[in-house]
PDB file of C-alpha atoms in Angstrom:
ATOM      1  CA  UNK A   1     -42.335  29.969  32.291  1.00 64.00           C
ATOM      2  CA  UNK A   2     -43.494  31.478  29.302  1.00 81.00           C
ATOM      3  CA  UNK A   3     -42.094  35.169  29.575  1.00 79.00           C
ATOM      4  CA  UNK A   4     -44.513  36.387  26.922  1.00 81.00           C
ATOM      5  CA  UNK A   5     -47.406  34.839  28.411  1.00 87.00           C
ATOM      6  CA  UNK A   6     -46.285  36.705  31.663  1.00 88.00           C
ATOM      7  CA  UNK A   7     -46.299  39.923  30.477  1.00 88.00           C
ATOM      8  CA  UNK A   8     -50.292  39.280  28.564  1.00 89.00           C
ATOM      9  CA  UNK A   9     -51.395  38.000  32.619  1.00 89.00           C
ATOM     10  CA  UNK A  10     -51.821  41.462  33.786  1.00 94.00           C
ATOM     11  CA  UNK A  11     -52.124  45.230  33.428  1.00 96.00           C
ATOM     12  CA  UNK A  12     -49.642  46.137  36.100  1.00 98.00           C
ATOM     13  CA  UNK A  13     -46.476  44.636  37.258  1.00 98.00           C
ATOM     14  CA  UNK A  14     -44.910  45.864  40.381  1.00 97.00           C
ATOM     15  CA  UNK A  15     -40.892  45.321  40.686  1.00 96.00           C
ATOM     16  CA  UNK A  16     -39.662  45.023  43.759  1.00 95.00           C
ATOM     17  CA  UNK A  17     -36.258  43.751  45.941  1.00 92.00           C
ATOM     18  CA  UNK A  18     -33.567  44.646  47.641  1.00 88.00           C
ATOM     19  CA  UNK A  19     -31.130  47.705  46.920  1.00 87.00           C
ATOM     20  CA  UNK A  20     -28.311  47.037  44.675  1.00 90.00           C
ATOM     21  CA  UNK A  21     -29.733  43.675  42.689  1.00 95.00           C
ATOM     22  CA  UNK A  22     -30.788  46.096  39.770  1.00 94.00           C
ATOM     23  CA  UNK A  23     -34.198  46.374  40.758  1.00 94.00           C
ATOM     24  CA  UNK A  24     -34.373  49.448  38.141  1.00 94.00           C
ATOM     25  CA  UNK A  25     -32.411  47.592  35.567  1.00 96.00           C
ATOM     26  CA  UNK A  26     -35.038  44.709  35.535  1.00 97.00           C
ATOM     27  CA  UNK A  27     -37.857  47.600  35.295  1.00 97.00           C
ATOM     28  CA  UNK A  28     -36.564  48.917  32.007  1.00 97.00           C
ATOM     29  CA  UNK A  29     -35.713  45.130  30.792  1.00 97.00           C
ATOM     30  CA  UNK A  30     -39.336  44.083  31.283  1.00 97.00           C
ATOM     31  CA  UNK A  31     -40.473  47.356  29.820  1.00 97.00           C
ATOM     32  CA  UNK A  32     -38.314  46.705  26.693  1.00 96.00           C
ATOM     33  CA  UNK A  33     -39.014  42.915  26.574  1.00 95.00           C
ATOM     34  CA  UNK A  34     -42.790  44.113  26.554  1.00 95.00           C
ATOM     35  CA  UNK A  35     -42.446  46.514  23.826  1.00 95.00           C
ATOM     36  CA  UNK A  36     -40.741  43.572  21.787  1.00 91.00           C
ATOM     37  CA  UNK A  37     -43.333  40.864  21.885  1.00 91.00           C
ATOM     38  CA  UNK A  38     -46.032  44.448  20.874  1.00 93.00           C
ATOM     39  CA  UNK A  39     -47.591  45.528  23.774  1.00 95.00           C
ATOM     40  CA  UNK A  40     -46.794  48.961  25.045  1.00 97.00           C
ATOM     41  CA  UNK A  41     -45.419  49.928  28.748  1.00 98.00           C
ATOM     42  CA  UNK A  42     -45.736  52.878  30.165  1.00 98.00           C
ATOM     43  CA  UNK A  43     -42.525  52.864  33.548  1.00 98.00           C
ATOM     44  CA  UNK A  44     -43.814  54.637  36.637  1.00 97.00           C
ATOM     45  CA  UNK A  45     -40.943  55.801  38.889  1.00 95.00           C
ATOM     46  CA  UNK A  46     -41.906  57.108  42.108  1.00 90.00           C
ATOM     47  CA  UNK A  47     -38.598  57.599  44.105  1.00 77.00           C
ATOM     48  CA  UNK A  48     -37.089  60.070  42.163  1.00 70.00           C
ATOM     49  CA  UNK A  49     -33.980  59.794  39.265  1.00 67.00           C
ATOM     50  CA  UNK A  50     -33.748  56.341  39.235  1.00 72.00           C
ATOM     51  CA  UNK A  51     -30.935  56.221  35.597  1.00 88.00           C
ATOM     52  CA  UNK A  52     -33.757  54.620  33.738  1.00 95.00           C
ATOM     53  CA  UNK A  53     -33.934  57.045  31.521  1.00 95.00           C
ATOM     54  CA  UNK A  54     -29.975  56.615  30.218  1.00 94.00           C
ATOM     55  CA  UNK A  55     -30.734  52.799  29.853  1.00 96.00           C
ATOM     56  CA  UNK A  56     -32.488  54.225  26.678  1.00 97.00           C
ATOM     57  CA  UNK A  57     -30.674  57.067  25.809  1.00 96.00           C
ATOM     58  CA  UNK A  58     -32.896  59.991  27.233  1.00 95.00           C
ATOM     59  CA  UNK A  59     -32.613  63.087  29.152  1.00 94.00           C
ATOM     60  CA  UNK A  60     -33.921  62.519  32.530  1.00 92.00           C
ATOM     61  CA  UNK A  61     -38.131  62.355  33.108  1.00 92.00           C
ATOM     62  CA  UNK A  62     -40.042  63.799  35.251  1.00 89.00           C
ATOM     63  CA  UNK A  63     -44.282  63.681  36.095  1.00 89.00           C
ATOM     64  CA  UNK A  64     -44.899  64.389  32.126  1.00 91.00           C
ATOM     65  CA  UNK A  65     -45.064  61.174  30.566  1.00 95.00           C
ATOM     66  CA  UNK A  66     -42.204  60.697  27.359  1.00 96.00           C
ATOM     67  CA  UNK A  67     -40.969  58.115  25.056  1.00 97.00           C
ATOM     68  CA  UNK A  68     -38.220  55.987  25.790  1.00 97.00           C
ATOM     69  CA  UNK A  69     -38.517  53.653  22.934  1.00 97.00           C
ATOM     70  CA  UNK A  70     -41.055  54.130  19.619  1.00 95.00           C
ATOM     71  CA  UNK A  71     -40.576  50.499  18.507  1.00 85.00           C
ATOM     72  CA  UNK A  72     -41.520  48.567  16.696  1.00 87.00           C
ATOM     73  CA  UNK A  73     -43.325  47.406  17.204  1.00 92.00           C
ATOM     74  CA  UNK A  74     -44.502  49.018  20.513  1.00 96.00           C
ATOM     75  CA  UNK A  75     -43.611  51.918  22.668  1.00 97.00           C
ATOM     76  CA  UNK A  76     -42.294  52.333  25.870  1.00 98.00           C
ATOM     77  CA  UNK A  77     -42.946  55.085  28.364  1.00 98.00           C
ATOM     78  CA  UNK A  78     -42.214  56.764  31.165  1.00 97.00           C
ATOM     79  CA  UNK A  79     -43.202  59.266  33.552  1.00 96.00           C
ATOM     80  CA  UNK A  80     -42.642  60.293  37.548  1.00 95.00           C
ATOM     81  CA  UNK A  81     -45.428  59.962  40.293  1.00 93.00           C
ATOM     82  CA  UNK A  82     -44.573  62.165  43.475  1.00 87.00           C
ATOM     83  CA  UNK A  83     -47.144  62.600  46.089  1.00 81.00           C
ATOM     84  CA  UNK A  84     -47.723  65.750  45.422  1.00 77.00           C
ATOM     85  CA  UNK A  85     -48.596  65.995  41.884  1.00 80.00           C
ATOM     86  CA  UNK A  86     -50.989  63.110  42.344  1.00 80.00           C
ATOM     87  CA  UNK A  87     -52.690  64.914  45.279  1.00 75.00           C
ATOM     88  CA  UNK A  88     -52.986  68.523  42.678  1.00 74.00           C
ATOM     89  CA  UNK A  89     -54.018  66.056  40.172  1.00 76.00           C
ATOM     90  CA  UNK A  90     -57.174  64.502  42.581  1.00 70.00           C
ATOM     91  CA  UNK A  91     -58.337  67.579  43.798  1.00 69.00           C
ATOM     92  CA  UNK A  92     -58.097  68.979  40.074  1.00 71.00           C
ATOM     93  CA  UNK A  93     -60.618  65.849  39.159  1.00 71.00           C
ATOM     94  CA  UNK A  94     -62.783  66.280  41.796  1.00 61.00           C
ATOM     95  CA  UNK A  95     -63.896  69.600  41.537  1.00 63.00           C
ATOM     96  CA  UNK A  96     -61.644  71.555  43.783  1.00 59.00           C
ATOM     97  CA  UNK A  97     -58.896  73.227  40.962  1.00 61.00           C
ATOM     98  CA  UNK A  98     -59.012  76.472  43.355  1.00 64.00           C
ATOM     99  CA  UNK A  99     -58.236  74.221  46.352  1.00 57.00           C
ATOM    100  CA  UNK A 100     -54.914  72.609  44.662  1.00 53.00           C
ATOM    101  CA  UNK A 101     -53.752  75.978  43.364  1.00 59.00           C
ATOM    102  CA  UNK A 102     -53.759  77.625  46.789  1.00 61.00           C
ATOM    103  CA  UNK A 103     -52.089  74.819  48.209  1.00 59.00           C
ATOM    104  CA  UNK A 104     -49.342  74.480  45.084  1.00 55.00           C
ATOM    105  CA  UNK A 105     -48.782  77.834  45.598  1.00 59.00           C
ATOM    106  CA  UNK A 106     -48.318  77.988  49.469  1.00 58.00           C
ATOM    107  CA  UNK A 107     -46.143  74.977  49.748  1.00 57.00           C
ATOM    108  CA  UNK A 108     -48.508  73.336  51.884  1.00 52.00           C
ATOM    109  CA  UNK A 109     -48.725  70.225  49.371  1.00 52.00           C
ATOM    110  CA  UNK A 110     -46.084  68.656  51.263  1.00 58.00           C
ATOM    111  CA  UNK A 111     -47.712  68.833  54.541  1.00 54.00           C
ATOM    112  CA  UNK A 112     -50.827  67.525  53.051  1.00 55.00           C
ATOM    113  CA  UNK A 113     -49.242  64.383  51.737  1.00 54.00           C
ATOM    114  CA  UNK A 114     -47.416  63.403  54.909  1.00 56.00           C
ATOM    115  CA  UNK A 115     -50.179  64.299  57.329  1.00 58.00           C
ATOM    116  CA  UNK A 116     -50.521  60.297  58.029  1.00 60.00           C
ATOM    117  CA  UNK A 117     -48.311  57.469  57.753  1.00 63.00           C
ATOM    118  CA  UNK A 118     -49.124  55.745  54.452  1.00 74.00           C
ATOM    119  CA  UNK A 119     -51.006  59.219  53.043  1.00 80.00           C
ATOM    120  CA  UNK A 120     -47.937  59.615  50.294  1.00 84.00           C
ATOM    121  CA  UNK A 121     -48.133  56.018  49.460  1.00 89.00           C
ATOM    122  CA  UNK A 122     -51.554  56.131  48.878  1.00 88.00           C
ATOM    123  CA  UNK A 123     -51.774  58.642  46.939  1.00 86.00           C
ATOM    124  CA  UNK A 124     -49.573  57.202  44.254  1.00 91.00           C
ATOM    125  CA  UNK A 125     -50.782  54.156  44.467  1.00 94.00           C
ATOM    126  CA  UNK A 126     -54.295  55.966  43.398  1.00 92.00           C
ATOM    127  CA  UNK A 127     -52.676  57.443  40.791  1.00 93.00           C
ATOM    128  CA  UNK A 128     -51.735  54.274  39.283  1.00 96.00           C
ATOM    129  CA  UNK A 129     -54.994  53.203  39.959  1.00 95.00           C
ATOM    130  CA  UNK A 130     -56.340  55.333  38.157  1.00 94.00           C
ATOM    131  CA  UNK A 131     -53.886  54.797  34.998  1.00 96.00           C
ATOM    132  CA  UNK A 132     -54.040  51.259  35.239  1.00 97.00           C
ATOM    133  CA  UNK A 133     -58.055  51.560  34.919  1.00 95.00           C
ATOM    134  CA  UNK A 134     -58.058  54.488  31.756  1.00 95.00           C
ATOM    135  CA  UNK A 135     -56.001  51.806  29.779  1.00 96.00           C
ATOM    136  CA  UNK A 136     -53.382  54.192  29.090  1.00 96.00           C
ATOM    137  CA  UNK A 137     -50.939  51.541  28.214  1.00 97.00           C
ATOM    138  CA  UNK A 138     -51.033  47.689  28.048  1.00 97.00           C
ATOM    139  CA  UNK A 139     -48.815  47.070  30.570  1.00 98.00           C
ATOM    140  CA  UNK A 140     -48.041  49.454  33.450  1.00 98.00           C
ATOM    141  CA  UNK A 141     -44.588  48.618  35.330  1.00 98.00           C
ATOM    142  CA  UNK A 142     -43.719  50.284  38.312  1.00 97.00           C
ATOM    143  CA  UNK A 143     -40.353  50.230  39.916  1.00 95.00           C
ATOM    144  CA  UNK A 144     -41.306  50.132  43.257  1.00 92.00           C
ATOM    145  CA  UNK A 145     -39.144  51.007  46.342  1.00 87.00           C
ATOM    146  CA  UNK A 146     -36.229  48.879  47.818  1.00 79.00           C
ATOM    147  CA  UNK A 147     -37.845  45.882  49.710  1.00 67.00           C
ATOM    148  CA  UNK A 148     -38.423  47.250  53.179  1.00 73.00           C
ATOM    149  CA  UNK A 149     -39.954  50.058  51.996  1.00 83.00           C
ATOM    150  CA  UNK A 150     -41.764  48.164  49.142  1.00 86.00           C
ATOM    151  CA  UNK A 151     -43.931  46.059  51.909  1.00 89.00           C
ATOM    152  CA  UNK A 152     -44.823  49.816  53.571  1.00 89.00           C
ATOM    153  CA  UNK A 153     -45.296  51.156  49.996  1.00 91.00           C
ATOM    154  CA  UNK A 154     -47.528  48.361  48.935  1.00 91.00           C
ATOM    155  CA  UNK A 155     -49.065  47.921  53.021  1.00 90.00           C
ATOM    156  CA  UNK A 156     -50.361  51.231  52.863  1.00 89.00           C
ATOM    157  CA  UNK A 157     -53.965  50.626  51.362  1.00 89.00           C
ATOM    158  CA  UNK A 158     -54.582  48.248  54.297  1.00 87.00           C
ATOM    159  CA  UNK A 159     -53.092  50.374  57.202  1.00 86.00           C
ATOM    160  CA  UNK A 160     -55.353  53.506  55.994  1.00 83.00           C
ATOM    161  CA  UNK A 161     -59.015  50.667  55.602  1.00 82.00           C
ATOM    162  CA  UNK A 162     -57.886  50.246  59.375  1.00 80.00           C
ATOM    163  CA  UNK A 163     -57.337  53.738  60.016  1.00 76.00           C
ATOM    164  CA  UNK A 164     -59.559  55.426  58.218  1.00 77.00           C
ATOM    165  CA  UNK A 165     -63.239  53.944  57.722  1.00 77.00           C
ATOM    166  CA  UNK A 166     -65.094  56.604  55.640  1.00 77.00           C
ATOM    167  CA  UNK A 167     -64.545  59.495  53.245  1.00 77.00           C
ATOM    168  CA  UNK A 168     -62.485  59.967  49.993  1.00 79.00           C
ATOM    169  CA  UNK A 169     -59.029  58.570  51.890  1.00 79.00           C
ATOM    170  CA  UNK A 170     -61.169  55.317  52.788  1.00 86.00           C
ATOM    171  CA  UNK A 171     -62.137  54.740  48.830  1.00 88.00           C
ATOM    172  CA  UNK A 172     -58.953  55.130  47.645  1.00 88.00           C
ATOM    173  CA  UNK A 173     -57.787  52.675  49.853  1.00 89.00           C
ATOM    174  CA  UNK A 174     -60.477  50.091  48.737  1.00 93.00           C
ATOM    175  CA  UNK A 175     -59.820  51.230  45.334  1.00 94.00           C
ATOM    176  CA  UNK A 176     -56.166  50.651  45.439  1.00 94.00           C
ATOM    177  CA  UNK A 177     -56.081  47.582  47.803  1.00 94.00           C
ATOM    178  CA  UNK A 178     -58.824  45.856  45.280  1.00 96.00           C
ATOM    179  CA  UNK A 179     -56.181  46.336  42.328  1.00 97.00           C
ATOM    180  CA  UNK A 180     -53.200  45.158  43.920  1.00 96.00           C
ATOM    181  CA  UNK A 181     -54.830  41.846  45.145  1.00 96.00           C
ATOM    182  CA  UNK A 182     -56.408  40.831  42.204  1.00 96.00           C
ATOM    183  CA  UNK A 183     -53.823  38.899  40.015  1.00 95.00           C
ATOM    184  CA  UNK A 184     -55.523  39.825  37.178  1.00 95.00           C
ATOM    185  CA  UNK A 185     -54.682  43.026  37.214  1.00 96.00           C
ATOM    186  CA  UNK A 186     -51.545  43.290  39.376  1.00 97.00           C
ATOM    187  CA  UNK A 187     -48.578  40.873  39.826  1.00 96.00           C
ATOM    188  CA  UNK A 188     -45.176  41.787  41.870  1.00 96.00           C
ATOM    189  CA  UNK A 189     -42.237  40.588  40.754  1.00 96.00           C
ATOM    190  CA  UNK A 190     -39.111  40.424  42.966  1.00 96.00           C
ATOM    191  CA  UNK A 191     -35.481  40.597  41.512  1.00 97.00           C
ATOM    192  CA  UNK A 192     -32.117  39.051  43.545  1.00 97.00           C
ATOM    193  CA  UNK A 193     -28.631  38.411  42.408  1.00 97.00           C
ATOM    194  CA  UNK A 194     -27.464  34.602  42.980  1.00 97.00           C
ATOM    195  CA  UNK A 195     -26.080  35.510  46.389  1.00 96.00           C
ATOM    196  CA  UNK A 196     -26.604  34.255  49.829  1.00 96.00           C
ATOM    197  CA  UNK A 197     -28.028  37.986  51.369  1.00 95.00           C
ATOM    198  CA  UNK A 198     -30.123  38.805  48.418  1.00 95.00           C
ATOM    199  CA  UNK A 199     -32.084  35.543  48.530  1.00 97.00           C
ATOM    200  CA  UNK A 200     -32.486  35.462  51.806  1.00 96.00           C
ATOM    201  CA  UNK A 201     -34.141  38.992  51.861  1.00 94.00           C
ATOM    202  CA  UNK A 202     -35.787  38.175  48.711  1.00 96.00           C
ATOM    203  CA  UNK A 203     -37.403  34.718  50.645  1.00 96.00           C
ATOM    204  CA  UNK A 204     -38.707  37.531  53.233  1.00 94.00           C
ATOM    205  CA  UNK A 205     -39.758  39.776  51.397  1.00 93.00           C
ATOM    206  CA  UNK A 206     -41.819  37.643  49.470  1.00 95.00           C
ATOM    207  CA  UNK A 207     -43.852  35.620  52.304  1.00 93.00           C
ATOM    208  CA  UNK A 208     -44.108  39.061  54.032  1.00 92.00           C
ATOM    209  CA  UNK A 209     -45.887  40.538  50.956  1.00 92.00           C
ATOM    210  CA  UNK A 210     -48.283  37.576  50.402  1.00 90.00           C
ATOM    211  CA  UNK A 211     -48.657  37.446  53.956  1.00 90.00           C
ATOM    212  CA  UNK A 212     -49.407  40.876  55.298  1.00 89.00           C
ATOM    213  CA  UNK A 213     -50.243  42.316  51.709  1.00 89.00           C
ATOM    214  CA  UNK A 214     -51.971  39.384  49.804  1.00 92.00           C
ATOM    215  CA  UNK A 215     -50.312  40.446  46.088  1.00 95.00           C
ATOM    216  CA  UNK A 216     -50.317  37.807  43.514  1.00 95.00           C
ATOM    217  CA  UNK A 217     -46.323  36.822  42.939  1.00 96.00           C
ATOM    218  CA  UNK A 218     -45.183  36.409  39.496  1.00 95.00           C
ATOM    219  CA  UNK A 219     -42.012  34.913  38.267  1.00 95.00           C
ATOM    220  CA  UNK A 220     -38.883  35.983  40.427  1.00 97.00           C
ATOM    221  CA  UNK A 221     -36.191  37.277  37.866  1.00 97.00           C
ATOM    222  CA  UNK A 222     -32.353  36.275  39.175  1.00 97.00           C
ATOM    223  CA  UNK A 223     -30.149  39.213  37.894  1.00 97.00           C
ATOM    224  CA  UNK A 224     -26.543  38.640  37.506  1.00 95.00           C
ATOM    225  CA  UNK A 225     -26.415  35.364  36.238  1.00 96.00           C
ATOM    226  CA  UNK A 226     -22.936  33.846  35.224  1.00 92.00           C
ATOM    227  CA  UNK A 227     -23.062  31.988  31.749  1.00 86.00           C
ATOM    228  CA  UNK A 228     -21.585  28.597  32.439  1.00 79.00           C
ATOM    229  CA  UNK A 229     -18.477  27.772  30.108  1.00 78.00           C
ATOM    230  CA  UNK A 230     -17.881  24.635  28.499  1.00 72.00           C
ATOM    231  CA  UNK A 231     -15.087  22.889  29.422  1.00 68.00           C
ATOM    232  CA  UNK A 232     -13.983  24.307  32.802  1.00 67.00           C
ATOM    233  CA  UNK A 233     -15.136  21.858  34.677  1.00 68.00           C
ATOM    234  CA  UNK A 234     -13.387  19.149  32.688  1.00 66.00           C
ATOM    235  CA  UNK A 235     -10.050  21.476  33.023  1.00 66.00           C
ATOM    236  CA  UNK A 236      -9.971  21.521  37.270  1.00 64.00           C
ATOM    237  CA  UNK A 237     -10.147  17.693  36.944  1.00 68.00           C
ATOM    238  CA  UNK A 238      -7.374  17.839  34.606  1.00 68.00           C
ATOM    239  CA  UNK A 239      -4.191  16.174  35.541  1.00 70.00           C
ATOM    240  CA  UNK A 240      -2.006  17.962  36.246  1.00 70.00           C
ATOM    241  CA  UNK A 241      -3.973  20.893  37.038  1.00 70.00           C
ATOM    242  CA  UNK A 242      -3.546  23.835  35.076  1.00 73.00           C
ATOM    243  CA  UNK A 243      -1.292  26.397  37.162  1.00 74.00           C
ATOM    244  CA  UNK A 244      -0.935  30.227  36.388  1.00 78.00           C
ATOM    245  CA  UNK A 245      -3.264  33.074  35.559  1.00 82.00           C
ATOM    246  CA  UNK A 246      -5.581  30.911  33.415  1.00 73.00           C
ATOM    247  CA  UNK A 247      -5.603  28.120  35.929  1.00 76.00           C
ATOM    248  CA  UNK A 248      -6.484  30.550  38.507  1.00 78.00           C
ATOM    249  CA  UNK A 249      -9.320  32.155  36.516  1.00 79.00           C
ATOM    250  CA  UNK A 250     -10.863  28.869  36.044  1.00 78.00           C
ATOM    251  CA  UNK A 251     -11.078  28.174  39.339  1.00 79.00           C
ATOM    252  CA  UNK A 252     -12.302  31.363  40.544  1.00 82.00           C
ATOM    253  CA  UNK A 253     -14.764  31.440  37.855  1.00 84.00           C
ATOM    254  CA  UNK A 254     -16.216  27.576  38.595  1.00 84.00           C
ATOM    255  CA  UNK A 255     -16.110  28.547  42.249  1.00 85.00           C
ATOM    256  CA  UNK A 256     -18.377  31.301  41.498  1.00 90.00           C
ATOM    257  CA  UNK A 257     -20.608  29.448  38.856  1.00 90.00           C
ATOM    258  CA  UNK A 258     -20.994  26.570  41.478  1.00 90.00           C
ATOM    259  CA  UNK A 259     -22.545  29.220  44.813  1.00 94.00           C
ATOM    260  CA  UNK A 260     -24.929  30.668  42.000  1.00 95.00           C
ATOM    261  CA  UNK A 261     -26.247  27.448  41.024  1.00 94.00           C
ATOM    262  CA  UNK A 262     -26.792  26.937  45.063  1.00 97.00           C
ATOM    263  CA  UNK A 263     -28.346  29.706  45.385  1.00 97.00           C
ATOM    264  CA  UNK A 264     -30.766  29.539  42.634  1.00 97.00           C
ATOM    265  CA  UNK A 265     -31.352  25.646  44.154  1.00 97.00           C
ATOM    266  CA  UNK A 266     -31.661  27.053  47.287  1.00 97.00           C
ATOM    267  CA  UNK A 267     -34.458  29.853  46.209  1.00 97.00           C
ATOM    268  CA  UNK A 268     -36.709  27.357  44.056  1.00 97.00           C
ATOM    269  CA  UNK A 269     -36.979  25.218  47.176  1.00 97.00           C
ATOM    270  CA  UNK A 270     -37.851  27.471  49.461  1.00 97.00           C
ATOM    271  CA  UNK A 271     -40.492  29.855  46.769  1.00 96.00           C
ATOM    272  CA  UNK A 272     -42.009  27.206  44.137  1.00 93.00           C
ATOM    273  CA  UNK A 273     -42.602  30.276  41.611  1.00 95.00           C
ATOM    274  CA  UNK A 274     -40.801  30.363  38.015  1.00 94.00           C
ATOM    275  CA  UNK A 275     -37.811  32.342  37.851  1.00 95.00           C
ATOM    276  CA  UNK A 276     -36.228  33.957  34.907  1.00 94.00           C
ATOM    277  CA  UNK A 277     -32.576  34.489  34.698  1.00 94.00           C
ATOM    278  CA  UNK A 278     -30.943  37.535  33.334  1.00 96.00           C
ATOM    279  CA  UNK A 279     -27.326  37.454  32.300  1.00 94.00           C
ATOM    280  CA  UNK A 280     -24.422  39.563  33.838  1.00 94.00           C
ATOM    281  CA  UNK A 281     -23.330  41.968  31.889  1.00 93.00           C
ATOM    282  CA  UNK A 282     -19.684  43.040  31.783  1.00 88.00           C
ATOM    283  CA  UNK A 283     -19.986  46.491  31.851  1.00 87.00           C
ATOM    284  CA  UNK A 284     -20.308  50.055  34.568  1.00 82.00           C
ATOM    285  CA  UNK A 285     -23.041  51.510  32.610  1.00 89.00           C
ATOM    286  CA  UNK A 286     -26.817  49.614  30.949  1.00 94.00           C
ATOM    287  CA  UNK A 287     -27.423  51.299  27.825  1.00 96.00           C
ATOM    288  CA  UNK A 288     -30.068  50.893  24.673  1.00 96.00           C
ATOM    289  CA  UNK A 289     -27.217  48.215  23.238  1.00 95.00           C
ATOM    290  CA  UNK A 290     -26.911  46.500  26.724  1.00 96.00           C
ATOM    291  CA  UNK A 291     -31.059  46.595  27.651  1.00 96.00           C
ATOM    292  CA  UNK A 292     -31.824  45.291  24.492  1.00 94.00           C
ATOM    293  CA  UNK A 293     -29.858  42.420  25.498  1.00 94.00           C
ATOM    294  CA  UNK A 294     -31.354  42.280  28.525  1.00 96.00           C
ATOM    295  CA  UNK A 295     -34.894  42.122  27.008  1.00 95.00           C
ATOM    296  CA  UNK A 296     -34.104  39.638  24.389  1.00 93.00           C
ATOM    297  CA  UNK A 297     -32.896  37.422  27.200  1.00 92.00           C
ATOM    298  CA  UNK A 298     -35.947  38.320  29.123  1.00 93.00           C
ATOM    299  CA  UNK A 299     -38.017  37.187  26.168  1.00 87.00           C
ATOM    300  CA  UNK A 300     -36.925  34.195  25.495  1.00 78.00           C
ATOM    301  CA  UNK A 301     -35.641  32.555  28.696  1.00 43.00           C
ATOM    302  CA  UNK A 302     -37.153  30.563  31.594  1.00 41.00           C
ATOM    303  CA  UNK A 303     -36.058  28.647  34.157  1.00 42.00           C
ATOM    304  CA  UNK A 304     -39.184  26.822  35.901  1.00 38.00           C
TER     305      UNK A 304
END
């Protein structure tokens, strides 16, 4: 898998798995990998603080875009979508400015954008819509919610063609349900750790979204992964084994490198996509030093 090629496939990349496999890291790693091999990224968070903003050394964002990263030799972005400010922001492009202040100013945007089940998703999914079609950045990538709610998130467009068949509501359904299943423009990629939970969910998640949501799959990225050292294998065969601390590092450490390498077996049998691995990192905290890391490693390896 050509990681470079990946990121040229599309305008928008969705990100997408289960809570605690660094969903958000990967997000700013794909960002930063982008803005290495020259093509600009623009991040779209849409559940709030999400820390990507300390992986590059930045006060928090909110829904007015900033730069995280002025290259070279590209930029990377980022700005908030809430429900809310993508509802002020349609009503402001349709004609109906008065309409959005009254409602800003009442606090009934809220109600508004959970009047239906899948209204908040839709509306900012329309508002990536409509940023993925102004061009505003070569690649788009939006960190997308933990994977139940990513299959709602992404589900949404569907739900509301059943629900609704005419009116605004109905074309921004078609309008967003026409992006996200056209691999051209939009790919999801899903991120697990080598562990036996996180694949399994990520296997799941990933039938369930072609399945009931029919997006295009790109390359799964496995976060997490532990180099494999030279030698240790050779030293638990040794005779006699070695005993102490360092004999009991060794083995914990093969142990561990051994159920990753499973897992990873286990997850290209059962998905025949790509995958690109991302090394662990050593550390509490991701930050500009650590990402770029990240990115470089995201750049230039592939596992197919």
């Amino acid at each position: 898998m050509d990681p470079g090629q990946f990121l040229a496939a599309c305008r928008l990349v969705i990100v997408a798995g289960k809570g605690g496999v660094g969903k958000t890291t990967v997000t700013a790693t794909l960002a930063r990998a982008a803005a290495t091999l020259g093509r600009d990224a623009l991040v779209l968070e849409v559940e709030g603080k999400s820390g990507i903003a300390a992986m590059f050394d930045r006060p928090p964002f909110s829904y007015d875009e900033v730069c995280l990263f002025d290259g070279p030799p590209a930029q990377v972005r980022a700005r908030t979508i809430t429900p809310d400010r993508a509802l002020v922001e349609y009503l402001d492009d349709h004609g109906l400015r008065r309409l959005s202040g009254r409602l800003a100013r009442t606090g009934a945007l809220e109600v508004v954008a959970t009047a239906a089940p899948g209204i908040d998703d839709i509306l900012v999914l329309g508002k990536v819509k409509q940023l993925e079609r102004a061009g505003v950045a070569d690649l788009l990538v939006l960190d997308a919610p933990a994977a139940g709610h990513a299959i709602t998130f992404l589900q949404a467009a569907r739900s509301l063609l059943d629900a609704v068949k005419v009116g605004p509501i109905n074309t921004q359904a078609r309008d967003v349900l026409e992006l996200i299943t056209d691999p051209e423009r939009c790919i999801v990629t899903l991120v697990t750790l080598p562990e036996e939970t996180p694949v399994n969910e990520l296997i799941d998640t990933a039938y369930a979204l072609e399945d009931r949501v029919g997006v295009a799959l790109g390359p799964i990225v496995v976060n997490g992964v532990l180099p494999e050292i030279a030698g240790l294998e050779a030293l638990e065969r040794a005779t006699p084994p070695p005993s102490g601390p360092a004999g009991d590092a060794a083995r914990f450490r093969q142990a561990r490198v051994r159920l990753q390498r499973e897992q990873i077996e286990r997850l290209a049998a059962a998905l025949p996509l790509p995958q690109i691995h991302l090394p662990q990192l050593f550390t509490t905290a991701i930050g500009p030093g650590e990402l770029a890391r990240l990115a470089a490693a995201f750049a230039g390896t592939g596992a197919p």
